[in-house]
mmCIF file of C-alpha atoms in Angstrom:
data_model
loop_
_atom_site.group_PDB
_atom_site.id
_atom_site.type_symbol
_atom_site.label_atom_id
_atom_site.label_comp_id
_atom_site.label_asym_id
_atom_site.label_seq_id
_atom_site.Cartn_x
_atom_site.Cartn_y
_atom_site.Cartn_z
ATOM 1 C CA MET A 1 0.092 -0.005 -0.189
ATOM 2 C CA SER A 2 1.693 2.987 -1.221
ATOM 3 C CA ALA A 3 1.499 6.393 0.950
ATOM 4 C CA GLY A 4 0.867 8.747 -1.524
ATOM 5 C CA PRO A 5 2.021 12.164 -2.443
ATOM 6 C CA GLY A 6 2.131 13.503 0.902
ATOM 7 C CA VAL A 7 4.753 11.654 2.307
ATOM 8 C CA GLY A 8 7.981 14.158 2.261
ATOM 9 C CA GLU A 9 9.294 16.648 4.487
ATOM 10 C CA ASP A 10 6.547 18.367 5.744
ATOM 11 C CA LEU A 11 5.037 15.768 6.953
ATOM 12 C CA LEU A 12 8.121 14.440 8.747
ATOM 13 C CA ARG A 13 7.856 17.846 10.547
ATOM 14 C CA ASP A 14 4.395 17.195 11.325
ATOM 15 C CA LEU A 15 5.044 13.712 12.446
ATOM 16 C CA ALA A 16 8.234 14.677 14.553
ATOM 17 C CA PRO A 17 6.611 16.112 17.712
ATOM 18 C CA GLN A 18 3.953 13.293 17.757
ATOM 19 C CA VAL A 19 6.684 10.590 17.670
ATOM 20 C CA LEU A 20 8.619 12.239 20.307
ATOM 21 C CA ALA A 21 5.887 12.862 22.633
ATOM 22 C CA ARG A 22 5.144 9.076 22.667
ATOM 23 C CA LEU A 23 8.557 8.418 23.457
ATOM 24 C CA VAL A 24 8.800 10.762 26.410
ATOM 25 C CA ARG A 25 5.607 9.147 27.659
ATOM 26 C CA THR A 26 6.995 5.741 27.586
ATOM 27 C CA TYR A 27 10.115 5.842 29.014
ATOM 28 C CA GLY A 28 9.484 9.318 30.599
ATOM 29 C CA THR A 29 11.528 12.862 31.102
ATOM 30 C CA GLY A 30 14.788 11.586 32.475
ATOM 31 C CA GLN A 31 15.271 10.077 29.116
ATOM 32 C CA PHE A 32 14.086 13.006 26.893
ATOM 33 C CA ASP A 33 17.854 13.575 25.510
ATOM 34 C CA VAL A 34 17.949 10.128 23.931
ATOM 35 C CA CYS A 35 14.604 9.971 23.140
ATOM 36 C CA GLU A 36 15.066 13.388 21.115
ATOM 37 C CA ASP A 37 18.100 11.634 19.447
ATOM 38 C CA ALA A 38 16.219 8.532 18.650
ATOM 39 C CA VAL A 39 13.448 10.784 17.076
ATOM 40 C CA GLN A 40 16.209 12.315 14.530
ATOM 41 C CA ASP A 41 17.699 8.917 13.683
ATOM 42 C CA ALA A 42 14.021 8.029 12.935
ATOM 43 C CA LEU A 43 13.537 11.107 11.061
ATOM 44 C CA LEU A 44 17.118 10.519 9.035
ATOM 45 C CA ALA A 45 16.120 6.790 8.073
ATOM 46 C CA ALA A 46 12.888 8.204 6.910
ATOM 47 C CA TYR A 47 14.283 10.669 4.407
ATOM 48 C CA ARG A 48 16.362 7.940 3.265
ATOM 49 C CA GLN A 49 14.189 5.250 2.970
ATOM 50 C CA TRP A 50 10.862 6.765 2.194
ATOM 51 C CA PRO A 51 11.315 7.705 -1.562
ATOM 52 C CA ALA A 52 12.067 4.176 -2.398
ATOM 53 C CA GLU A 53 9.812 2.223 0.087
ATOM 54 C CA PRO A 54 7.090 4.855 1.431
ATOM 55 C CA PRO A 55 5.330 3.113 4.668
ATOM 56 C CA ALA A 56 1.708 2.594 4.740
ATOM 57 C CA ASP A 57 1.484 4.252 8.207
ATOM 58 C CA PRO A 58 3.947 7.031 8.333
ATOM 59 C CA LEU A 59 3.658 7.497 11.955
ATOM 60 C CA ALA A 60 3.814 3.806 13.389
ATOM 61 C CA TRP A 61 6.973 3.755 11.267
ATOM 62 C CA LEU A 62 8.459 6.522 12.567
ATOM 63 C CA VAL A 63 7.289 5.379 16.405
ATOM 64 C CA THR A 64 8.692 1.379 15.665
ATOM 65 C CA THR A 65 11.789 2.999 14.256
ATOM 66 C CA ALA A 66 12.409 5.697 16.997
ATOM 67 C CA ARG A 67 11.724 2.939 19.620
ATOM 68 C CA ARG A 68 14.407 0.647 18.144
ATOM 69 C CA ARG A 69 17.073 3.440 17.927
ATOM 70 C CA TYR A 70 16.587 4.309 21.689
ATOM 71 C CA VAL A 71 17.324 0.813 22.398
ATOM 72 C CA ASP A 72 20.288 0.872 20.572
ATOM 73 C CA ARG A 73 21.256 4.114 21.874
ATOM 74 C CA VAL A 74 20.640 2.393 25.729
ATOM 75 C CA ARG A 75 22.455 -0.558 25.244
ATOM 76 C CA ALA A 76 25.446 1.220 23.473
ATOM 77 C CA ASP A 77 25.570 4.249 26.425
ATOM 78 C CA SER A 78 27.836 1.704 28.685
ATOM 79 C CA ARG A 79 29.803 4.958 29.924
ATOM 80 C CA ARG A 80 26.783 6.747 31.883
ATOM 81 C CA ARG A 81 26.592 6.031 35.417
ATOM 82 C CA ASP A 82 22.569 5.484 35.278
ATOM 83 C CA ARG A 83 22.987 2.594 32.129
ATOM 84 C CA GLU A 84 21.440 0.286 34.741
ATOM 85 C CA ALA A 85 18.474 2.198 35.182
ATOM 86 C CA ARG A 86 17.415 3.179 31.381
ATOM 87 C CA GLU A 87 17.826 -0.905 30.599
ATOM 88 C CA ALA A 88 14.866 -1.294 33.419
ATOM 89 C CA LEU A 89 13.043 1.602 31.510
ATOM 90 C CA LEU A 90 13.112 -0.711 28.755
ATOM 91 C CA ALA A 91 11.522 -3.579 30.150
ATOM 92 C CA GLU A 92 9.090 -1.175 32.513
ATOM 93 C CA PRO A 93 8.052 1.611 30.547
ATOM 94 C CA LEU A 94 6.345 4.259 32.535
ATOM 95 C CA GLY A 95 2.634 2.900 31.711
ATOM 96 C CA GLY A 96 3.541 -0.421 32.741
ATOM 97 C CA SER A 97 2.777 -1.929 29.477
ATOM 98 C CA PRO A 98 5.505 -2.851 26.969
ATOM 99 C CA ALA A 99 6.722 -0.577 23.721
ATOM 100 C CA GLY A 100 4.650 -2.889 21.602
ATOM 101 C CA PRO A 101 3.139 -1.553 18.677
ATOM 102 C CA GLU A 102 1.348 1.765 18.136
ATOM 103 C CA THR A 103 -1.582 1.824 19.068
ATOM 104 C CA ALA A 104 -4.790 4.102 17.759
ATOM 105 C CA GLY A 105 -4.538 8.092 19.672
ATOM 106 C CA SER A 106 -4.853 11.737 18.865
ATOM 107 C CA PRO A 107 -1.931 12.837 16.789
ATOM 108 C CA ALA A 108 -3.381 16.585 18.243
ATOM 109 C CA ASP A 109 -3.129 15.919 21.426
ATOM 110 C CA ASP A 110 0.099 14.345 21.242
ATOM 111 C CA SER A 111 1.073 17.651 19.867
ATOM 112 C CA LEU A 112 -0.145 19.646 22.658
ATOM 113 C CA LEU A 113 0.877 17.400 25.353
ATOM 114 C CA LEU A 114 4.404 17.563 24.409
ATOM 115 C CA LEU A 115 4.172 21.290 24.625
ATOM 116 C CA GLN A 116 3.007 21.222 28.226
ATOM 117 C CA LEU A 117 5.254 18.102 29.378
ATOM 118 C CA CYS A 118 8.480 20.131 28.036
ATOM 119 C CA CYS A 119 6.803 23.303 29.755
ATOM 120 C CA HIS A 120 7.652 20.896 32.974
ATOM 121 C CA PRO A 121 7.093 22.928 36.222
ATOM 122 C CA ALA A 122 10.267 22.182 37.784
ATOM 123 C CA LEU A 123 12.027 24.583 35.077
ATOM 124 C CA PRO A 124 12.197 28.300 35.135
ATOM 125 C CA ARG A 125 10.243 29.428 32.633
ATOM 126 C CA THR A 126 12.701 30.821 30.407
ATOM 127 C CA ALA A 127 13.963 27.543 29.700
ATOM 128 C CA GLN A 128 10.823 25.825 29.355
ATOM 129 C CA VAL A 129 10.273 28.008 26.336
ATOM 130 C CA ALA A 130 13.523 27.197 25.470
ATOM 131 C CA LEU A 131 13.511 23.506 25.406
ATOM 132 C CA THR A 132 10.197 23.263 23.981
ATOM 133 C CA LEU A 133 11.253 25.422 21.105
ATOM 134 C CA ARG A 134 13.800 23.139 20.144
ATOM 135 C CA ALA A 135 11.946 20.005 20.818
ATOM 136 C CA VAL A 136 8.564 20.677 19.639
ATOM 137 C CA ALA A 137 8.912 23.593 17.236
ATOM 138 C CA GLY A 138 12.280 22.320 15.964
ATOM 139 C CA LEU A 139 14.074 25.381 15.877
ATOM 140 C CA SER A 140 18.078 25.729 16.106
ATOM 141 C CA THR A 141 20.060 27.409 19.051
ATOM 142 C CA ALA A 142 20.646 30.248 16.587
ATOM 143 C CA GLN A 143 16.630 30.617 15.544
ATOM 144 C CA ILE A 144 15.949 30.687 19.368
ATOM 145 C CA ALA A 145 18.676 33.083 20.301
ATOM 146 C CA ASN A 146 17.337 35.231 17.333
ATOM 147 C CA VAL A 147 13.489 35.244 18.206
ATOM 148 C CA GLN A 148 14.298 35.958 21.875
ATOM 149 C CA GLN A 149 17.307 38.299 21.712
ATOM 150 C CA LEU A 150 19.687 36.513 23.621
ATOM 151 C CA PRO A 151 23.261 35.057 22.985
ATOM 152 C CA GLU A 152 23.459 31.788 21.402
ATOM 153 C CA ALA A 153 25.567 30.628 24.343
ATOM 154 C CA THR A 154 23.311 31.659 26.417
ATOM 155 C CA VAL A 155 19.886 29.974 25.223
ATOM 156 C CA ALA A 156 22.356 26.657 24.572
ATOM 157 C CA GLN A 157 23.177 26.922 28.466
ATOM 158 C CA ARG A 158 19.509 27.139 29.314
ATOM 159 C CA ILE A 159 18.640 23.705 27.116
ATOM 160 C CA THR A 160 21.765 22.000 28.421
ATOM 161 C CA ARG A 161 20.911 23.029 32.027
ATOM 162 C CA ALA A 162 17.134 21.948 31.109
ATOM 163 C CA LYS A 163 17.691 18.601 30.064
ATOM 164 C CA ARG A 164 19.997 17.945 32.797
ATOM 165 C CA ARG A 165 17.068 18.981 35.306
ATOM 166 C CA LEU A 166 14.713 16.529 33.420
ATOM 167 C CA ALA A 167 17.483 14.035 33.802
ATOM 168 C CA GLU A 168 17.856 14.293 37.415
ATOM 169 C CA LEU A 169 14.211 14.149 37.671
ATOM 170 C CA GLY A 170 14.036 10.225 36.607
ATOM 171 C CA GLY A 171 11.164 8.947 35.538
ATOM 172 C CA ASP A 172 8.547 11.551 36.914
ATOM 173 C CA LEU A 173 6.493 12.949 34.522
ATOM 174 C CA PRO A 174 3.629 15.082 35.926
ATOM 175 C CA ARG A 175 0.880 15.291 33.531
ATOM 176 C CA PRO A 176 -0.877 18.667 33.181
ATOM 177 C CA ARG A 177 -4.617 18.308 34.655
ATOM 178 C CA ASP A 178 -5.929 20.413 31.828
ATOM 179 C CA ALA A 179 -4.889 22.629 28.904
ATOM 180 C CA ALA A 180 -5.058 25.922 30.798
ATOM 181 C CA GLU A 181 -1.904 24.122 32.940
ATOM 182 C CA ARG A 182 1.514 25.979 32.042
ATOM 183 C CA LEU A 183 -0.922 27.645 29.420
ATOM 184 C CA GLY A 184 1.698 30.793 30.138
ATOM 185 C CA PRO A 185 4.705 29.268 28.887
ATOM 186 C CA VAL A 186 2.766 27.314 25.865
ATOM 187 C CA LEU A 187 1.098 30.694 24.747
ATOM 188 C CA ASP A 188 5.180 32.295 24.629
ATOM 189 C CA VAL A 189 6.407 29.250 22.417
ATOM 190 C CA LEU A 190 3.547 29.622 19.883
ATOM 191 C CA TYR A 191 4.343 33.418 19.821
ATOM 192 C CA ALA A 192 8.110 32.712 19.134
ATOM 193 C CA MET A 193 6.963 30.097 16.328
ATOM 194 C CA LEU A 194 5.180 32.790 14.946
ATOM 195 C CA THR A 195 7.799 35.153 14.880
ATOM 196 C CA GLU A 196 10.548 33.303 13.878
ATOM 197 C CA ALA A 197 8.031 31.929 10.885
ATOM 198 C CA HIS A 198 7.389 35.808 9.811
ATOM 199 C CA HIS A 199 11.153 36.902 9.945
ATOM 200 C CA THR A 200 13.333 34.275 10.062
ATOM 201 C CA THR A 201 16.610 34.154 11.541
ATOM 202 C CA SER A 202 18.866 33.674 8.133
ATOM 203 C CA GLY A 203 16.009 35.363 6.126
ATOM 204 C CA THR A 204 16.654 32.639 3.260
ATOM 205 C CA PRO A 205 13.745 32.009 2.777
ATOM 206 C CA ALA A 206 12.197 35.234 4.420
ATOM 207 C CA ARG A 207 9.129 33.791 5.409
ATOM 208 C CA ASP A 208 8.645 30.189 6.918
ATOM 209 C CA THR A 209 5.417 29.283 5.796
ATOM 210 C CA ASP A 210 5.589 25.551 7.205
ATOM 211 C CA LEU A 211 6.696 26.578 10.562
ATOM 212 C CA ALA A 212 3.711 29.126 10.611
ATOM 213 C CA ALA A 213 0.932 26.959 9.543
ATOM 214 C CA GLU A 214 1.834 24.284 12.512
ATOM 215 C CA ALA A 215 1.894 27.628 14.897
ATOM 216 C CA ILE A 216 -1.462 28.339 13.813
ATOM 217 C CA HIS A 217 -2.549 24.515 13.853
ATOM 218 C CA LEU A 218 -1.619 24.706 17.345
ATOM 219 C CA ALA A 219 -3.087 27.622 18.267
ATOM 220 C CA ARG A 220 -6.523 26.709 16.779
ATOM 221 C CA LEU A 221 -6.290 23.195 19.182
ATOM 222 C CA LEU A 222 -5.680 25.187 22.368
ATOM 223 C CA HIS A 223 -8.737 27.502 21.588
ATOM 224 C CA GLN A 224 -11.061 24.909 20.593
ATOM 225 C CA ALA A 225 -9.377 23.324 24.051
ATOM 226 C CA LEU A 226 -9.717 26.817 25.995
ATOM 227 C CA PRO A 227 -12.679 28.788 24.015
ATOM 228 C CA SER A 228 -13.003 31.319 26.404
ATOM 229 C CA ASP A 229 -9.331 32.560 27.262
ATOM 230 C CA PRO A 230 -9.256 35.651 26.020
ATOM 231 C CA GLU A 231 -5.247 35.664 25.794
ATOM 232 C CA VAL A 232 -5.607 32.089 23.949
ATOM 233 C CA ALA A 233 -7.997 34.055 21.462
ATOM 234 C CA GLY A 234 -5.785 36.791 21.205
ATOM 235 C CA LEU A 235 -2.567 34.754 20.051
ATOM 236 C CA LEU A 236 -4.982 32.783 17.432
ATOM 237 C CA ALA A 237 -6.235 36.058 15.927
ATOM 238 C CA LEU A 238 -2.609 37.903 15.828
ATOM 239 C CA MET A 239 -1.529 34.455 14.149
ATOM 240 C CA LEU A 240 -4.101 34.681 11.299
ATOM 241 C CA LEU A 241 -3.958 38.461 10.761
ATOM 242 C CA THR A 242 -0.213 38.136 10.603
ATOM 243 C CA GLU A 243 -0.981 35.204 8.265
ATOM 244 C CA SER A 244 -2.745 37.075 6.357
ATOM 245 C CA ARG A 245 -0.077 39.498 4.814
ATOM 246 C CA GLY A 246 1.877 36.741 3.668
ATOM 247 C CA PRO A 247 1.097 36.908 0.183
ATOM 248 C CA ALA A 248 2.143 40.871 0.061
ATOM 249 C CA ARG A 249 5.515 41.049 2.044
ATOM 250 C CA GLN A 250 7.372 39.810 -0.765
ATOM 251 C CA ALA A 251 7.586 41.471 -4.933
ATOM 252 C CA ALA A 252 7.739 39.342 -7.776
ATOM 253 C CA ASP A 253 11.684 39.386 -7.470
ATOM 254 C CA GLY A 254 11.352 37.894 -3.616
ATOM 255 C CA ALA A 255 12.267 41.692 -1.994
ATOM 256 C CA LEU A 256 10.563 42.544 1.168
ATOM 257 C CA VAL A 257 7.429 44.592 0.943
ATOM 258 C CA PRO A 258 7.193 46.772 4.063
ATOM 259 C CA LEU A 259 3.586 46.687 5.659
ATOM 260 C CA ASP A 260 3.181 50.453 4.323
ATOM 261 C CA GLU A 261 3.691 49.539 0.940
ATOM 262 C CA GLN A 262 1.954 46.124 0.465
ATOM 263 C CA ASP A 263 -0.726 45.906 -1.923
ATOM 264 C CA ARG A 264 -3.550 45.064 0.519
ATOM 265 C CA THR A 265 -5.762 43.706 -1.962
ATOM 266 C CA ARG A 266 -3.232 40.285 -2.231
ATOM 267 C CA TRP A 267 -4.065 39.773 1.879
ATOM 268 C CA ASP A 268 -5.866 36.442 2.506
ATOM 269 C CA GLN A 269 -9.331 38.215 3.239
ATOM 270 C CA ALA A 270 -10.320 34.960 4.889
ATOM 271 C CA LEU A 271 -7.914 35.214 7.154
ATOM 272 C CA VAL A 272 -8.477 38.976 7.966
ATOM 273 C CA ARG A 273 -12.554 38.430 8.177
ATOM 274 C CA GLU A 274 -11.690 35.366 10.638
ATOM 275 C CA GLY A 275 -9.367 37.089 12.814
ATOM 276 C CA ILE A 276 -11.256 40.438 13.300
ATOM 277 C CA ARG A 277 -14.216 38.281 14.334
ATOM 278 C CA LEU A 278 -12.090 36.312 16.805
ATOM 279 C CA VAL A 279 -10.995 40.007 18.029
ATOM 280 C CA GLU A 280 -14.328 41.370 18.580
ATOM 281 C CA ALA A 281 -15.835 38.250 19.980
ATOM 282 C CA THR A 282 -13.200 38.519 22.812
ATOM 283 C CA VAL A 283 -12.562 41.802 23.593
ATOM 284 C CA PRO A 284 -16.053 42.701 25.239
ATOM 285 C CA GLY A 285 -15.046 42.118 29.013
ATOM 286 C CA ALA A 286 -12.097 40.939 28.530
ATOM 287 C CA ALA A 287 -8.779 41.950 30.444
ATOM 288 C CA PRO A 288 -6.168 43.561 28.618
ATOM 289 C CA GLY A 289 -3.418 40.736 27.997
ATOM 290 C CA PRO A 290 -0.449 41.279 25.773
ATOM 291 C CA TYR A 291 -1.640 38.997 23.174
ATOM 292 C CA LEU A 292 -4.853 40.475 22.645
ATOM 293 C CA LEU A 293 -3.770 43.914 22.712
ATOM 294 C CA GLN A 294 -1.468 42.775 19.794
ATOM 295 C CA ALA A 295 -4.369 41.349 18.076
ATOM 296 C CA CYS A 296 -6.177 44.721 18.513
ATOM 297 C CA VAL A 297 -3.061 46.407 16.753
ATOM 298 C CA ALA A 298 -3.164 44.164 13.745
ATOM 299 C CA ALA A 299 -7.224 44.277 13.246
ATOM 300 C CA LEU A 300 -6.775 47.980 13.015
ATOM 301 C CA HIS A 301 -4.204 47.702 10.543
ATOM 302 C CA ALA A 302 -6.282 44.795 8.649
ATOM 303 C CA GLU A 303 -9.703 47.234 8.728
ATOM 304 C CA ALA A 304 -7.581 50.455 7.150
ATOM 305 C CA PRO A 305 -7.372 49.960 3.356
ATOM 306 C CA ASP A 306 -3.948 52.331 3.661
ATOM 307 C CA THR A 307 -1.387 53.539 5.609
ATOM 308 C CA ALA A 308 -2.847 56.939 5.604
ATOM 309 C CA SER A 309 -6.375 55.602 6.513
ATOM 310 C CA THR A 310 -5.198 53.528 9.630
ATOM 311 C CA ASP A 311 -6.619 54.842 13.314
ATOM 312 C CA TRP A 312 -2.688 55.831 14.269
ATOM 313 C CA SER A 313 -3.864 57.370 17.328
ATOM 314 C CA GLU A 314 -5.580 54.165 18.376
ATOM 315 C CA ILE A 315 -2.840 52.241 18.010
ATOM 316 C CA LEU A 316 -0.745 54.361 19.853
ATOM 317 C CA ALA A 317 -2.784 54.166 22.696
ATOM 318 C CA LEU A 318 -2.885 50.380 22.840
ATOM 319 C CA TYR A 319 0.782 50.122 22.342
ATOM 320 C CA GLY A 320 0.762 52.425 25.433
ATOM 321 C CA VAL A 321 -1.381 50.043 27.214
ATOM 322 C CA LEU A 322 1.076 47.101 26.404
ATOM 323 C CA GLU A 323 3.580 48.818 27.800
ATOM 324 C CA VAL A 324 1.997 48.849 31.137
ATOM 325 C CA VAL A 325 0.675 45.377 30.530
ATOM 326 C CA THR A 326 4.104 44.184 30.190
ATOM 327 C CA GLY A 327 5.624 45.972 32.811
ATOM 328 C CA ARG A 328 7.713 48.017 30.300
ATOM 329 C CA GLN A 329 10.298 45.321 30.130
ATOM 330 C CA ASN A 330 10.196 44.521 26.214
ATOM 331 C CA PRO A 331 11.798 47.132 24.553
ATOM 332 C CA THR A 332 10.326 45.710 20.849
ATOM 333 C CA ILE A 333 7.160 46.919 22.247
ATOM 334 C CA THR A 334 8.703 50.387 23.011
ATOM 335 C CA LEU A 335 9.890 50.732 19.409
ATOM 336 C CA ASN A 336 6.710 49.700 18.299
ATOM 337 C CA ARG A 337 4.984 52.562 20.098
ATOM 338 C CA ILE A 338 7.473 54.759 18.665
ATOM 339 C CA VAL A 339 6.998 53.914 15.036
ATOM 340 C CA ALA A 340 3.313 54.867 15.748
ATOM 341 C CA GLU A 341 4.029 57.944 17.728
ATOM 342 C CA ALA A 342 5.985 59.173 14.065
ATOM 343 C CA GLN A 343 2.464 58.896 12.552
ATOM 344 C CA VAL A 344 0.297 60.581 15.098
ATOM 345 C CA HIS A 345 3.077 63.000 16.816
ATOM 346 C CA GLY A 346 5.760 63.797 13.521
ATOM 347 C CA ASP A 347 8.987 62.308 13.029
ATOM 348 C CA GLY A 348 10.937 65.004 15.497
ATOM 349 C CA ALA A 349 9.369 63.897 18.534
ATOM 350 C CA ALA A 350 9.744 59.886 17.275
ATOM 351 C CA LEU A 351 13.734 60.614 16.343
ATOM 352 C CA ASP A 352 13.697 62.202 20.299
ATOM 353 C CA SER A 353 12.097 58.919 21.634
ATOM 354 C CA LEU A 354 14.423 56.854 19.512
ATOM 355 C CA ALA A 355 17.517 58.443 21.177
ATOM 356 C CA GLY A 356 15.807 57.774 24.756
ATOM 357 C CA LEU A 357 15.207 53.934 23.706
ATOM 358 C CA GLU A 358 18.883 53.860 22.298
ATOM 359 C CA ARG A 359 20.576 54.672 25.545
ATOM 360 C CA VAL A 360 18.548 52.250 27.257
ATOM 361 C CA HIS A 361 18.476 49.444 24.685
ATOM 362 C CA PRO A 362 22.129 50.233 22.081
ATOM 363 C CA GLY A 363 22.017 47.096 20.443
ATOM 364 C CA LEU A 364 18.113 46.500 19.892
ATOM 365 C CA PRO A 365 17.161 44.721 16.600
ATOM 366 C CA ARG A 366 15.249 47.330 14.058
ATOM 367 C CA LEU A 367 16.224 50.188 15.960
ATOM 368 C CA HIS A 368 18.696 51.778 13.184
ATOM 369 C CA ALA A 369 16.383 50.711 10.493
ATOM 370 C CA VAL A 370 13.287 52.484 12.248
ATOM 371 C CA ARG A 371 15.695 55.932 12.607
ATOM 372 C CA ALA A 372 16.900 55.280 9.032
ATOM 373 C CA HIS A 373 13.345 55.295 7.907
ATOM 374 C CA LEU A 374 12.235 58.141 10.302
ATOM 375 C CA LEU A 375 15.268 60.418 9.470
ATOM 376 C CA ALA A 376 14.778 59.789 5.539
ATOM 377 C CA ARG A 377 11.158 60.988 5.467
ATOM 378 C CA ALA A 378 12.552 63.958 7.668
ATOM 379 C CA GLY A 379 14.458 64.467 4.511
ATOM 380 C CA ARG A 380 17.850 64.226 6.536
ATOM 381 C CA LYS A 381 19.242 62.007 3.833
ATOM 382 C CA SER A 382 22.853 61.793 5.167
ATOM 383 C CA GLU A 383 22.023 60.871 8.581
ATOM 384 C CA ALA A 384 19.722 58.328 6.979
ATOM 385 C CA ALA A 385 22.742 56.885 4.804
ATOM 386 C CA ASP A 386 24.211 56.303 8.094
ATOM 387 C CA ALA A 387 21.815 55.006 9.967
ATOM 388 C CA TYR A 388 20.837 52.175 6.898
ATOM 389 C CA ARG A 389 24.531 51.224 6.404
ATOM 390 C CA ARG A 390 24.782 50.402 10.702
ATOM 391 C CA ALA A 391 21.197 48.977 10.152
ATOM 392 C CA ALA A 392 22.603 46.479 7.234
ATOM 393 C CA ARG A 393 25.888 45.659 9.308
ATOM 394 C CA ALA A 394 23.587 45.052 12.362
ATOM 395 C CA THR A 395 20.832 42.356 10.937
ATOM 396 C CA ARG A 396 21.869 38.607 9.873
ATOM 397 C CA ASN A 397 18.833 38.582 7.716
ATOM 398 C CA LEU A 398 19.702 38.111 4.332
ATOM 399 C CA ALA A 399 16.214 39.339 2.793
ATOM 400 C CA GLU A 400 15.626 42.325 5.629
ATOM 401 C CA ARG A 401 19.666 43.200 4.788
ATOM 402 C CA GLN A 402 19.165 43.292 1.081
ATOM 403 C CA TYR A 403 15.702 45.691 1.497
ATOM 404 C CA LEU A 404 17.944 47.859 3.560
ATOM 405 C CA GLN A 405 20.733 48.049 1.100
ATOM 406 C CA GLY A 406 17.806 48.770 -1.819
ATOM 407 C CA ARG A 407 16.685 51.724 0.359
ATOM 408 C CA LEU A 408 20.333 52.818 0.748
ATOM 409 C CA ARG A 409 20.680 53.102 -2.871
ATOM 410 C CA ALA A 410 17.467 54.430 -3.196
ATOM 411 C CA LEU A 411 18.768 57.694 -1.165
#
């Protein structure tokens, strides 16, 4: 029986979290490292074998192969002091039943469960998010560092410490009582996936459509489980409205197109309508949370036919509330507020605010790009050119660097 045309890299990416979840449930968080390596082995085997011999049941094939690789790794790991404990786990899995053939289950439940399992309550929230982005979303250390605006070494240490802590916990695998448990870090993970999908670390490609689709898929599942939670609804709406702009974000030659230059008739109107409906249904009576507030900003952009007719005063007010809600701890929010401030109070006021932000956060991504844009609008071309050069040197994103260099040439 052929697996059909859907068997490929996209399917492997979709199935990987489900396979990892099943191994972790079977062998425990103490074996997380080994389970993760075994899943990677299975994915590599699938990549090599499936083109010639596609399986009838891809998920069962991957789970079976990953379990075999797990057994191989445990038996070969004679240098680890807990080798005997691992051998015992092979014979007595956590569930009390042998690791036999794959049984029917819900892939959706597996994906959400793995998100919660990696957000282990014994780990600090920063480690929960970093580990989950690595294990569930499959992001590299460099990508996680880019999303969190941290040095790669810091992120690598967090992941290593998190795995070590899970190993110290042995076979203890506390299940979440419901979908609301560990919700904060789960939302942070989904938001980080959205950020990387629409502003990739390398810029090649400029937009990761597969990662965006997976983030939206998981957010939909979470919203189905918690339909009355305003932050869950807000994050889903934000994802839908952000994704709706995808068709207009790149020109025919692949160059980035900023929001104020996009052809809004190319936006996905079905996603726009769904996102706006979700915001309108959620806002009445809801406490202002960071994800719902950002969704409100995105909805105002989506409702406007162009930049000039956008309700910038309302957007500026929303960013002011968002700064308060987040304790003024997120400089990117402040940067976005300054962009709105330029539209309401003029470029001069915004440039003054930008100078104050730079004194506190001199290495903030996009700061030089925003300054260059404001200086160019103010007619200060020489200063704008210098700011564009600094912005291009500071970004590692190829697509963004090419855009900034194009703006520099246009001056």
